[in-house]
PDB file of C-alpha atoms in Angstrom:
ATOM      1  CA  MET A  18     -19.885  15.346   3.331  1.00  0.00           C
ATOM      2  CA  LEU A  19     -17.967  12.387   1.898  1.00  0.00           C
ATOM      3  CA  SER A  20     -16.012   9.988   4.072  1.00  0.00           C
ATOM      4  CA  SER A  21     -13.495   7.253   3.330  1.00  0.00           C
ATOM      5  CA  SER A  22     -15.371   5.101   5.857  1.00  0.00           C
ATOM      6  CA  GLU A  23     -18.566   4.936   3.792  1.00  0.00           C
ATOM      7  CA  GLU A  24     -19.538   1.356   2.958  1.00  0.00           C
ATOM      8  CA  LYS A  25     -20.775   2.353  -0.499  1.00  0.00           C
ATOM      9  CA  PRO A  26     -20.188   5.589  -2.413  1.00  0.00           C
ATOM     10  CA  GLY A  27     -23.743   5.726  -3.767  1.00  0.00           C
ATOM     11  CA  GLN A  28     -24.856   5.152  -7.347  1.00  0.00           C
ATOM     12  CA  MET A  29     -22.339   3.059  -9.238  1.00  0.00           C
ATOM     13  CA  PRO A  30     -21.809   2.583 -12.986  1.00  0.00           C
ATOM     14  CA  PRO A  31     -23.010  -0.865 -14.140  1.00  0.00           C
ATOM     15  CA  GLY A  32     -20.555  -3.755 -14.117  1.00  0.00           C
ATOM     16  CA  ASP A  33     -18.980  -6.301 -11.796  1.00  0.00           C
ATOM     17  CA  GLY A  34     -16.170  -4.033 -10.599  1.00  0.00           C
ATOM     18  CA  SER A  35     -13.388  -5.928 -12.370  1.00  0.00           C
ATOM     19  CA  ILE A  36     -12.707  -3.174 -14.920  1.00  0.00           C
ATOM     20  CA  PRO A  37     -13.525   0.543 -15.124  1.00  0.00           C
ATOM     21  CA  PRO A  38     -16.304   1.640 -17.472  1.00  0.00           C
ATOM     22  CA  GLY A  39     -15.274   2.562 -21.017  1.00  0.00           C
ATOM     23  CA  LYS A  40     -14.839   1.260 -24.534  1.00  0.00           C
ATOM     24  CA  PRO A  41     -12.127  -1.321 -25.293  1.00  0.00           C
ATOM     25  CA  MET A  42      -8.858   0.226 -26.435  1.00  0.00           C
ATOM     26  CA  SER A  43      -8.763   0.703 -30.193  1.00  0.00           C
ATOM     27  CA  PHE A  44      -5.946  -0.533 -32.442  1.00  0.00           C
ATOM     28  CA  GLY A  45      -5.098   3.076 -33.275  1.00  0.00           C
ATOM     29  CA  GLN A  46      -4.740   3.961 -29.593  1.00  0.00           C
ATOM     30  CA  LYS A  47      -2.498   0.962 -29.033  1.00  0.00           C
ATOM     31  CA  MET A  48      -0.236   2.117 -31.856  1.00  0.00           C
ATOM     32  CA  ILE A  49      -0.069   5.634 -30.403  1.00  0.00           C
ATOM     33  CA  ASP A  50       0.891   4.232 -27.004  1.00  0.00           C
ATOM     34  CA  LYS A  51       3.577   1.984 -28.517  1.00  0.00           C
ATOM     35  CA  GLY A  52       5.016   4.917 -30.423  1.00  0.00           C
ATOM     36  CA  ALA A  53       5.076   7.067 -27.306  1.00  0.00           C
ATOM     37  CA  GLN A  54       6.941   4.338 -25.404  1.00  0.00           C
ATOM     38  CA  MET A  55       9.659   4.368 -28.051  1.00  0.00           C
ATOM     39  CA  VAL A  56      10.383   8.097 -27.829  1.00  0.00           C
ATOM     40  CA  GLU A  57       9.512   9.046 -24.242  1.00  0.00           C
ATOM     41  CA  SER A  58      11.956   8.511 -21.418  1.00  0.00           C
ATOM     42  CA  LEU A  59       9.532   7.288 -18.698  1.00  0.00           C
ATOM     43  CA  LYS A  60      12.418   7.791 -16.267  1.00  0.00           C
ATOM     44  CA  PRO A  61      10.416   7.654 -12.999  1.00  0.00           C
ATOM     45  CA  ILE A  62       8.791   4.361 -13.958  1.00  0.00           C
ATOM     46  CA  LYS A  63      12.094   2.813 -14.998  1.00  0.00           C
ATOM     47  CA  GLN A  64      13.459   3.507 -11.516  1.00  0.00           C
ATOM     48  CA  MET A  65      11.025   0.998  -9.994  1.00  0.00           C
ATOM     49  CA  SER A  66      13.332  -1.814  -8.977  1.00  0.00           C
ATOM     50  CA  GLN A  67      11.209  -4.139  -6.847  1.00  0.00           C
ATOM     51  CA  HIS A  68       7.837  -5.849  -6.829  1.00  0.00           C
ATOM     52  CA  VAL A  69       6.545  -6.542  -3.323  1.00  0.00           C
ATOM     53  CA  CYS A  70       3.389  -8.536  -2.622  1.00  0.00           C
ATOM     54  CA  THR A  71       1.832  -8.168   0.820  1.00  0.00           C
ATOM     55  CA  PHE A  72      -1.486  -7.346   2.496  1.00  0.00           C
ATOM     56  CA  ALA A  73      -3.145  -4.192   3.809  1.00  0.00           C
ATOM     57  CA  LEU A  74      -6.059  -3.452   6.136  1.00  0.00           C
ATOM     58  CA  TYR A  75      -8.357  -0.445   6.127  1.00  0.00           C
ATOM     59  CA  SER A  76      -7.695   1.719   9.180  1.00  0.00           C
ATOM     60  CA  GLN A  77     -11.382   2.352   9.859  1.00  0.00           C
ATOM     61  CA  ASP A  78     -12.471  -1.274   9.260  1.00  0.00           C
ATOM     62  CA  MET A  79      -9.792  -3.933   9.645  1.00  0.00           C
ATOM     63  CA  SER A  80     -12.157  -6.675   8.551  1.00  0.00           C
ATOM     64  CA  ARG A  81     -11.597  -5.273   5.049  1.00  0.00           C
ATOM     65  CA  GLN A  82      -8.286  -6.744   3.940  1.00  0.00           C
ATOM     66  CA  ILE A  83      -6.696  -6.784   0.502  1.00  0.00           C
ATOM     67  CA  GLU A  84      -3.678  -8.251  -1.279  1.00  0.00           C
ATOM     68  CA  THR A  85      -1.464  -5.449  -2.566  1.00  0.00           C
ATOM     69  CA  HIS A  86       1.334  -5.201  -5.113  1.00  0.00           C
ATOM     70  CA  HIS A  87       3.907  -2.478  -4.534  1.00  0.00           C
ATOM     71  CA  TYR A  88       6.279  -1.349  -7.257  1.00  0.00           C
ATOM     72  CA  VAL A  89       9.121   0.264  -5.385  1.00  0.00           C
ATOM     73  CA  ASN A  90      11.439   3.124  -6.260  1.00  0.00           C
ATOM     74  CA  ARG A  91      14.218   3.820  -3.753  1.00  0.00           C
ATOM     75  CA  LEU A  92      15.138   7.525  -3.774  1.00  0.00           C
ATOM     76  CA  ASN A  93      17.865   7.046  -1.173  1.00  0.00           C
ATOM     77  CA  GLN A  94      18.800   4.712   1.666  1.00  0.00           C
ATOM     78  CA  ASP A  95      16.115   6.156   3.955  1.00  0.00           C
ATOM     79  CA  PHE A  96      13.178   6.846   1.631  1.00  0.00           C
ATOM     80  CA  LEU A  97      11.191   4.692  -0.804  1.00  0.00           C
ATOM     81  CA  GLN A  98       8.036   5.435  -2.789  1.00  0.00           C
ATOM     82  CA  CYS A  99       5.642   2.831  -4.125  1.00  0.00           C
ATOM     83  CA  ALA A 100       2.913   2.698  -6.726  1.00  0.00           C
ATOM     84  CA  VAL A 101       0.385   0.209  -5.357  1.00  0.00           C
ATOM     85  CA  TYR A 102      -1.698  -2.032  -7.624  1.00  0.00           C
ATOM     86  CA  ASP A 103      -4.355  -4.650  -6.933  1.00  0.00           C
ATOM     87  CA  SER A 104      -2.435  -7.337  -8.867  1.00  0.00           C
ATOM     88  CA  ASP A 105       0.615  -7.868 -11.038  1.00  0.00           C
ATOM     89  CA  ASP A 106      -1.413  -8.486 -14.202  1.00  0.00           C
ATOM     90  CA  SER A 107      -1.177  -6.249 -17.266  1.00  0.00           C
ATOM     91  CA  THR A 108      -4.685  -4.992 -16.460  1.00  0.00           C
ATOM     92  CA  ALA A 109      -3.869  -4.202 -12.824  1.00  0.00           C
ATOM     93  CA  ARG A 110      -5.532  -1.158 -11.303  1.00  0.00           C
ATOM     94  CA  LEU A 111      -3.471   1.553  -9.603  1.00  0.00           C
ATOM     95  CA  ILE A 112      -5.146   1.682  -6.191  1.00  0.00           C
ATOM     96  CA  GLY A 113      -2.874   3.903  -4.150  1.00  0.00           C
ATOM     97  CA  VAL A 114       0.539   5.091  -3.095  1.00  0.00           C
ATOM     98  CA  GLU A 115       2.781   4.224  -0.167  1.00  0.00           C
ATOM     99  CA  TYR A 116       5.741   6.141   1.194  1.00  0.00           C
ATOM    100  CA  ILE A 117       8.329   4.265   3.252  1.00  0.00           C
ATOM    101  CA  VAL A 118      10.855   5.833   5.630  1.00  0.00           C
ATOM    102  CA  SER A 119      13.625   4.463   7.798  1.00  0.00           C
ATOM    103  CA  ASP A 120      13.452   4.443  11.584  1.00  0.00           C
ATOM    104  CA  LYS A 121      15.920   7.337  11.555  1.00  0.00           C
ATOM    105  CA  ILE A 122      13.482   9.576   9.640  1.00  0.00           C
ATOM    106  CA  PHE A 123      10.390   8.277  11.420  1.00  0.00           C
ATOM    107  CA  GLN A 124      11.758   9.303  14.816  1.00  0.00           C
ATOM    108  CA  THR A 125      11.960  12.924  13.615  1.00  0.00           C
ATOM    109  CA  LEU A 126       8.227  13.099  12.795  1.00  0.00           C
ATOM    110  CA  PRO A 127       5.766  14.787  15.186  1.00  0.00           C
ATOM    111  CA  PRO A 128       3.804  12.316  17.358  1.00  0.00           C
ATOM    112  CA  GLU A 129       0.492  13.099  15.639  1.00  0.00           C
ATOM    113  CA  GLU A 130       2.045  12.429  12.231  1.00  0.00           C
ATOM    114  CA  GLN A 131       3.559   9.160  13.434  1.00  0.00           C
ATOM    115  CA  LYS A 132       0.070   7.848  14.213  1.00  0.00           C
ATOM    116  CA  LEU A 133      -0.736   7.783  10.487  1.00  0.00           C
ATOM    117  CA  TRP A 134       2.120   5.383   9.767  1.00  0.00           C
ATOM    118  CA  HIS A 135       2.435   1.618  10.182  1.00  0.00           C
ATOM    119  CA  SER A 136       5.451  -0.568  10.887  1.00  0.00           C
ATOM    120  CA  HIS A 137       6.703  -3.273   8.526  1.00  0.00           C
ATOM    121  CA  ALA A 138       8.450  -5.462  11.092  1.00  0.00           C
ATOM    122  CA  TYR A 139       5.670  -8.001  11.566  1.00  0.00           C
ATOM    123  CA  GLU A 140       4.848  -8.192   7.842  1.00  0.00           C
ATOM    124  CA  ILE A 141       8.435  -9.190   7.129  1.00  0.00           C
ATOM    125  CA  THR A 142       9.159 -11.517  10.051  1.00  0.00           C
ATOM    126  CA  ALA A 143       5.813 -13.307   9.537  1.00  0.00           C
ATOM    127  CA  GLY A 144       6.587 -13.952   5.859  1.00  0.00           C
ATOM    128  CA  LEU A 145       3.657 -11.882   4.608  1.00  0.00           C
ATOM    129  CA  TRP A 146       5.908  -9.416   2.761  1.00  0.00           C
ATOM    130  CA  MET A 147       7.545 -11.179  -0.175  1.00  0.00           C
ATOM    131  CA  ASN A 148       9.097 -10.478  -3.560  1.00  0.00           C
ATOM    132  CA  PRO A 149       7.356 -12.711  -6.110  1.00  0.00           C
ATOM    133  CA  ARG A 150       9.699 -14.940  -8.115  1.00  0.00           C
ATOM    134  CA  ALA A 151      12.802 -13.479  -6.447  1.00  0.00           C
ATOM    135  CA  PRO A 152      14.964 -15.925  -4.441  1.00  0.00           C
ATOM    136  CA  GLU A 153      14.687 -15.345  -0.701  1.00  0.00           C
ATOM    137  CA  ALA A 154      18.474 -15.444  -0.329  1.00  0.00           C
ATOM    138  CA  ILE A 155      18.817 -12.407  -2.602  1.00  0.00           C
ATOM    139  CA  GLN A 156      16.194 -10.410  -0.718  1.00  0.00           C
ATOM    140  CA  LYS A 157      17.274 -11.346   2.808  1.00  0.00           C
ATOM    141  CA  PRO A 158      19.844  -8.549   3.367  1.00  0.00           C
ATOM    142  CA  GLU A 159      17.356  -5.846   2.412  1.00  0.00           C
ATOM    143  CA  LEU A 160      14.588  -7.436   4.461  1.00  0.00           C
ATOM    144  CA  ARG A 161      16.666  -6.806   7.572  1.00  0.00           C
ATOM    145  CA  ASP A 162      16.672  -3.094   6.757  1.00  0.00           C
ATOM    146  CA  LEU A 163      13.013  -2.987   5.728  1.00  0.00           C
ATOM    147  CA  ALA A 164      11.986  -4.542   9.039  1.00  0.00           C
ATOM    148  CA  GLN A 165      13.063  -1.243  10.585  1.00  0.00           C
ATOM    149  CA  THR A 166      10.932   0.942   8.292  1.00  0.00           C
ATOM    150  CA  TYR A 167       7.488   2.536   8.415  1.00  0.00           C
ATOM    151  CA  GLY A 168       4.923   3.175   5.713  1.00  0.00           C
ATOM    152  CA  LYS A 169       2.075   5.598   5.040  1.00  0.00           C
ATOM    153  CA  PHE A 170      -0.294   4.057   2.522  1.00  0.00           C
ATOM    154  CA  TRP A 171      -3.266   5.909   1.019  1.00  0.00           C
ATOM    155  CA  CYS A 172      -5.733   3.778  -0.925  1.00  0.00           C
ATOM    156  CA  THR A 173      -7.409   5.878  -3.616  1.00  0.00           C
ATOM    157  CA  TRP A 174      -9.467   3.136  -5.286  1.00  0.00           C
ATOM    158  CA  GLN A 175     -11.468   0.796  -3.044  1.00  0.00           C
ATOM    159  CA  VAL A 176     -11.752  -2.082  -5.494  1.00  0.00           C
ATOM    160  CA  ASP A 177     -12.631  -4.564  -2.762  1.00  0.00           C
ATOM    161  CA  ARG A 178     -16.100  -3.048  -2.406  1.00  0.00           C
ATOM    162  CA  GLY A 179     -16.666  -3.214  -6.160  1.00  0.00           C
ATOM    163  CA  ASP A 180     -15.858   0.379  -7.101  1.00  0.00           C
ATOM    164  CA  ARG A 181     -15.404   0.555 -10.880  1.00  0.00           C
ATOM    165  CA  LEU A 182     -13.833   4.009 -10.529  1.00  0.00           C
ATOM    166  CA  PRO A 183     -11.725   5.720  -7.835  1.00  0.00           C
ATOM    167  CA  LEU A 184     -14.579   7.167  -5.770  1.00  0.00           C
ATOM    168  CA  GLY A 185     -14.649   9.270  -2.625  1.00  0.00           C
ATOM    169  CA  PRO A 186     -11.696  10.389  -0.517  1.00  0.00           C
ATOM    170  CA  PRO A 187      -8.598   8.240   0.047  1.00  0.00           C
ATOM    171  CA  ALA A 188      -8.548   5.666   2.833  1.00  0.00           C
ATOM    172  CA  LEU A 189      -5.617   5.219   5.207  1.00  0.00           C
ATOM    173  CA  MET A 190      -4.313   1.666   5.285  1.00  0.00           C
ATOM    174  CA  MET A 191      -2.595  -0.265   8.057  1.00  0.00           C
ATOM    175  CA  SER A 192      -0.192  -3.194   8.002  1.00  0.00           C
ATOM    176  CA  PRO A 193      -0.912  -6.706   9.285  1.00  0.00           C
ATOM    177  CA  GLN A 194      -0.013  -7.469  12.870  1.00  0.00           C
ATOM    178  CA  GLY A 195       0.079 -10.612  14.967  1.00  0.00           C
ATOM    179  CA  VAL A 196      -2.803  -9.674  17.258  1.00  0.00           C
ATOM    180  CA  ASN A 197      -6.620  -9.627  17.081  1.00  0.00           C
ATOM    181  CA  ARG A 198      -7.852  -7.209  14.392  1.00  0.00           C
ATOM    182  CA  GLY A 199      -4.475  -7.017  12.704  1.00  0.00           C
ATOM    183  CA  MET A 200      -4.297 -10.672  11.735  1.00  0.00           C
ATOM    184  CA  VAL A 201      -4.635 -11.424   8.027  1.00  0.00           C
ATOM    185  CA  MET A 202      -7.415 -13.794   6.997  1.00  0.00           C
ATOM    186  CA  PRO A 203      -5.879 -17.236   6.267  1.00  0.00           C
ATOM    187  CA  GLU A 204      -7.786 -17.510   2.981  1.00  0.00           C
ATOM    188  CA  LEU A 205      -6.010 -14.431   1.593  1.00  0.00           C
ATOM    189  CA  VAL A 206      -2.613 -15.874   2.488  1.00  0.00           C
ATOM    190  CA  ARG A 207      -3.471 -19.305   1.083  1.00  0.00           C
ATOM    191  CA  LYS A 208      -4.618 -17.809  -2.215  1.00  0.00           C
ATOM    192  CA  ARG A 209      -1.424 -15.748  -2.527  1.00  0.00           C
ATOM    193  CA  ASP A 210       0.794 -18.732  -1.682  1.00  0.00           C
ATOM    194  CA  GLU A 211      -0.893 -20.914  -4.269  1.00  0.00           C
ATOM    195  CA  LYS A 212      -0.526 -18.265  -6.967  1.00  0.00           C
ATOM    196  CA  TYR A 213       3.217 -17.806  -6.462  1.00  0.00           C
ATOM    197  CA  LYS A 214       3.977 -21.342  -5.262  1.00  0.00           C
ATOM    198  CA  VAL A 215       5.487 -20.153  -1.993  1.00  0.00           C
ATOM    199  CA  SER A 216       4.943 -21.011   1.658  1.00  0.00           C
ATOM    200  CA  THR A 217       4.418 -18.086   4.022  1.00  0.00           C
ATOM    201  CA  ASP A 218       5.243 -20.424   6.918  1.00  0.00           C
ATOM    202  CA  ASN A 219       8.578 -21.313   5.327  1.00  0.00           C
ATOM    203  CA  LEU A 220       9.346 -17.634   4.718  1.00  0.00           C
ATOM    204  CA  ARG A 221       8.573 -16.905   8.369  1.00  0.00           C
ATOM    205  CA  MET A 222      10.952 -19.613   9.566  1.00  0.00           C
ATOM    206  CA  SER A 223      13.712 -18.455   7.210  1.00  0.00           C
ATOM    207  CA  ARG A 224      13.450 -14.953   8.710  1.00  0.00           C
ATOM    208  CA  ALA A 225      13.750 -16.004  12.350  1.00  0.00           C
ATOM    209  CA  ASP A 226      17.056 -14.149  12.552  1.00  0.00           C
ATOM    210  CA  VAL A 227      15.582 -10.808  11.386  1.00  0.00           C
ATOM    211  CA  THR A 228      15.620  -8.600  14.453  1.00  0.00           C
ATOM    212  CA  VAL A 229      13.186  -5.824  15.327  1.00  0.00           C
ATOM    213  CA  PRO A 230      14.640  -2.825  17.220  1.00  0.00           C
ATOM    214  CA  GLU A 231      12.921  -1.631  20.383  1.00  0.00           C
ATOM    215  CA  THR A 232      12.210   1.754  18.792  1.00  0.00           C
ATOM    216  CA  VAL A 233       9.766   0.017  16.434  1.00  0.00           C
ATOM    217  CA  LEU A 234       7.941  -1.679  19.286  1.00  0.00           C
ATOM    218  CA  LEU A 235       7.634   1.542  21.303  1.00  0.00           C
ATOM    219  CA  SER A 236       6.745   3.935  18.478  1.00  0.00           C
ATOM    220  CA  ASN A 237       3.444   5.697  17.746  1.00  0.00           C
ATOM    221  CA  ALA A 238       3.101   3.702  14.541  1.00  0.00           C
ATOM    222  CA  ASP A 239       0.277   1.144  14.440  1.00  0.00           C
ATOM    223  CA  TYR A 240      -1.549   3.525  16.739  1.00  0.00           C
ATOM    224  CA  TRP A 241      -4.746   1.464  16.635  1.00  0.00           C
ATOM    225  CA  MET A 242      -3.006  -1.156  18.765  1.00  0.00           C
ATOM    226  CA  GLN A 243      -2.782   1.374  21.598  1.00  0.00           C
ATOM    227  CA  SER A 244      -6.035   3.234  21.112  1.00  0.00           C
ATOM    228  CA  GLU A 245      -8.426   0.788  19.390  1.00  0.00           C
ATOM    229  CA  LYS A 246      -9.220   3.745  17.113  1.00  0.00           C
ATOM    230  CA  GLY A 247      -8.813   4.018  13.352  1.00  0.00           C
ATOM    231  CA  PHE A 248      -8.604   6.991  11.019  1.00  0.00           C
ATOM    232  CA  ALA A 249     -11.047   8.027   8.280  1.00  0.00           C
ATOM    233  CA  VAL A 250     -10.839  10.969   5.885  1.00  0.00           C
ATOM    234  CA  ASP A 251     -13.811  13.330   5.625  1.00  0.00           C
ATOM    235  CA  VAL A 252     -14.295  15.773   2.753  1.00  0.00           C
ATOM    236  CA  GLU A 253     -16.159  18.942   3.675  1.00  0.00           C
ATOM    237  CA  GLN A 254     -17.010  22.069   1.761  1.00  0.00           C
ATOM    238  CA  THR A 255     -15.040  25.112   2.814  1.00  0.00           C
ATOM    239  CA  ASP A 256     -14.739  28.721   1.796  1.00  0.00           C
ATOM    240  CA  MET A 257     -12.061  29.227  -0.827  1.00  0.00           C
ATOM    241  CA  LYS A 258      -9.195  31.532   0.029  1.00  0.00           C
ATOM    242  CA  ARG A 259      -9.669  34.852  -1.615  1.00  0.00           C
ATOM    243  CA  ILE A 260      -6.932  36.031  -3.953  1.00  0.00           C
ATOM    244  CA  ALA A 261      -6.321  39.748  -4.178  1.00  0.00           C
ATOM    245  CA  PRO A 262      -6.954  41.009  -7.734  1.00  0.00           C
ATOM    246  CA  PHE A 263      -4.085  42.351  -9.751  1.00  0.00           C
ATOM    247  CA  PRO A 264      -3.846  46.155  -9.671  1.00  0.00           C
TER     248      PRO A 264
END
């Protein structure tokens, strides 16, 4: 049985974990890719309208914390979908996906489903959630709405433990919070601030007027704060469903 809570997935390909195994891209392959970009629509990718940098914590082990880069596509006013990368470099690795819903949609979910989701209120009011290189004044109106949203983030590539490939089952991720296990390590924040020449403390102060509705504080999101329990995904063998043969 495989579990997302395993410290190591077993035998690993050689390397330092910074890139997946494989030969460097050939000139011919680069030309094929450039040609494809010229004729293909790539419509879903072109709908990504925001780059968000924040932090995430593994549900089953909150001492494992990573910087994440979310490329956001808003499908409507109440639903967003994000491709999550480990950086904003051209060689960034796609490490997961996050779905974001408004408080209106979240309140319709069954209680057991709600426990898999995390709130964004603290991330935003604490200045941890930011849009690199975008003026805060431009983002402020949307931040007020996003503070009332919830996310479900599955990490499919645990690069922080040195995985050179996406190995094992996905891991459920949680958002930073202002208490005990949910607090982000200061070194991670300092490194991010230096890279983008921002001050998380200044962002926090500029967002003092962003309000958090009571429904967020009383929800089943961030369930670990109530239960001191995390979630891990196990993969087990099971009998396949039998399909009746055609007559």
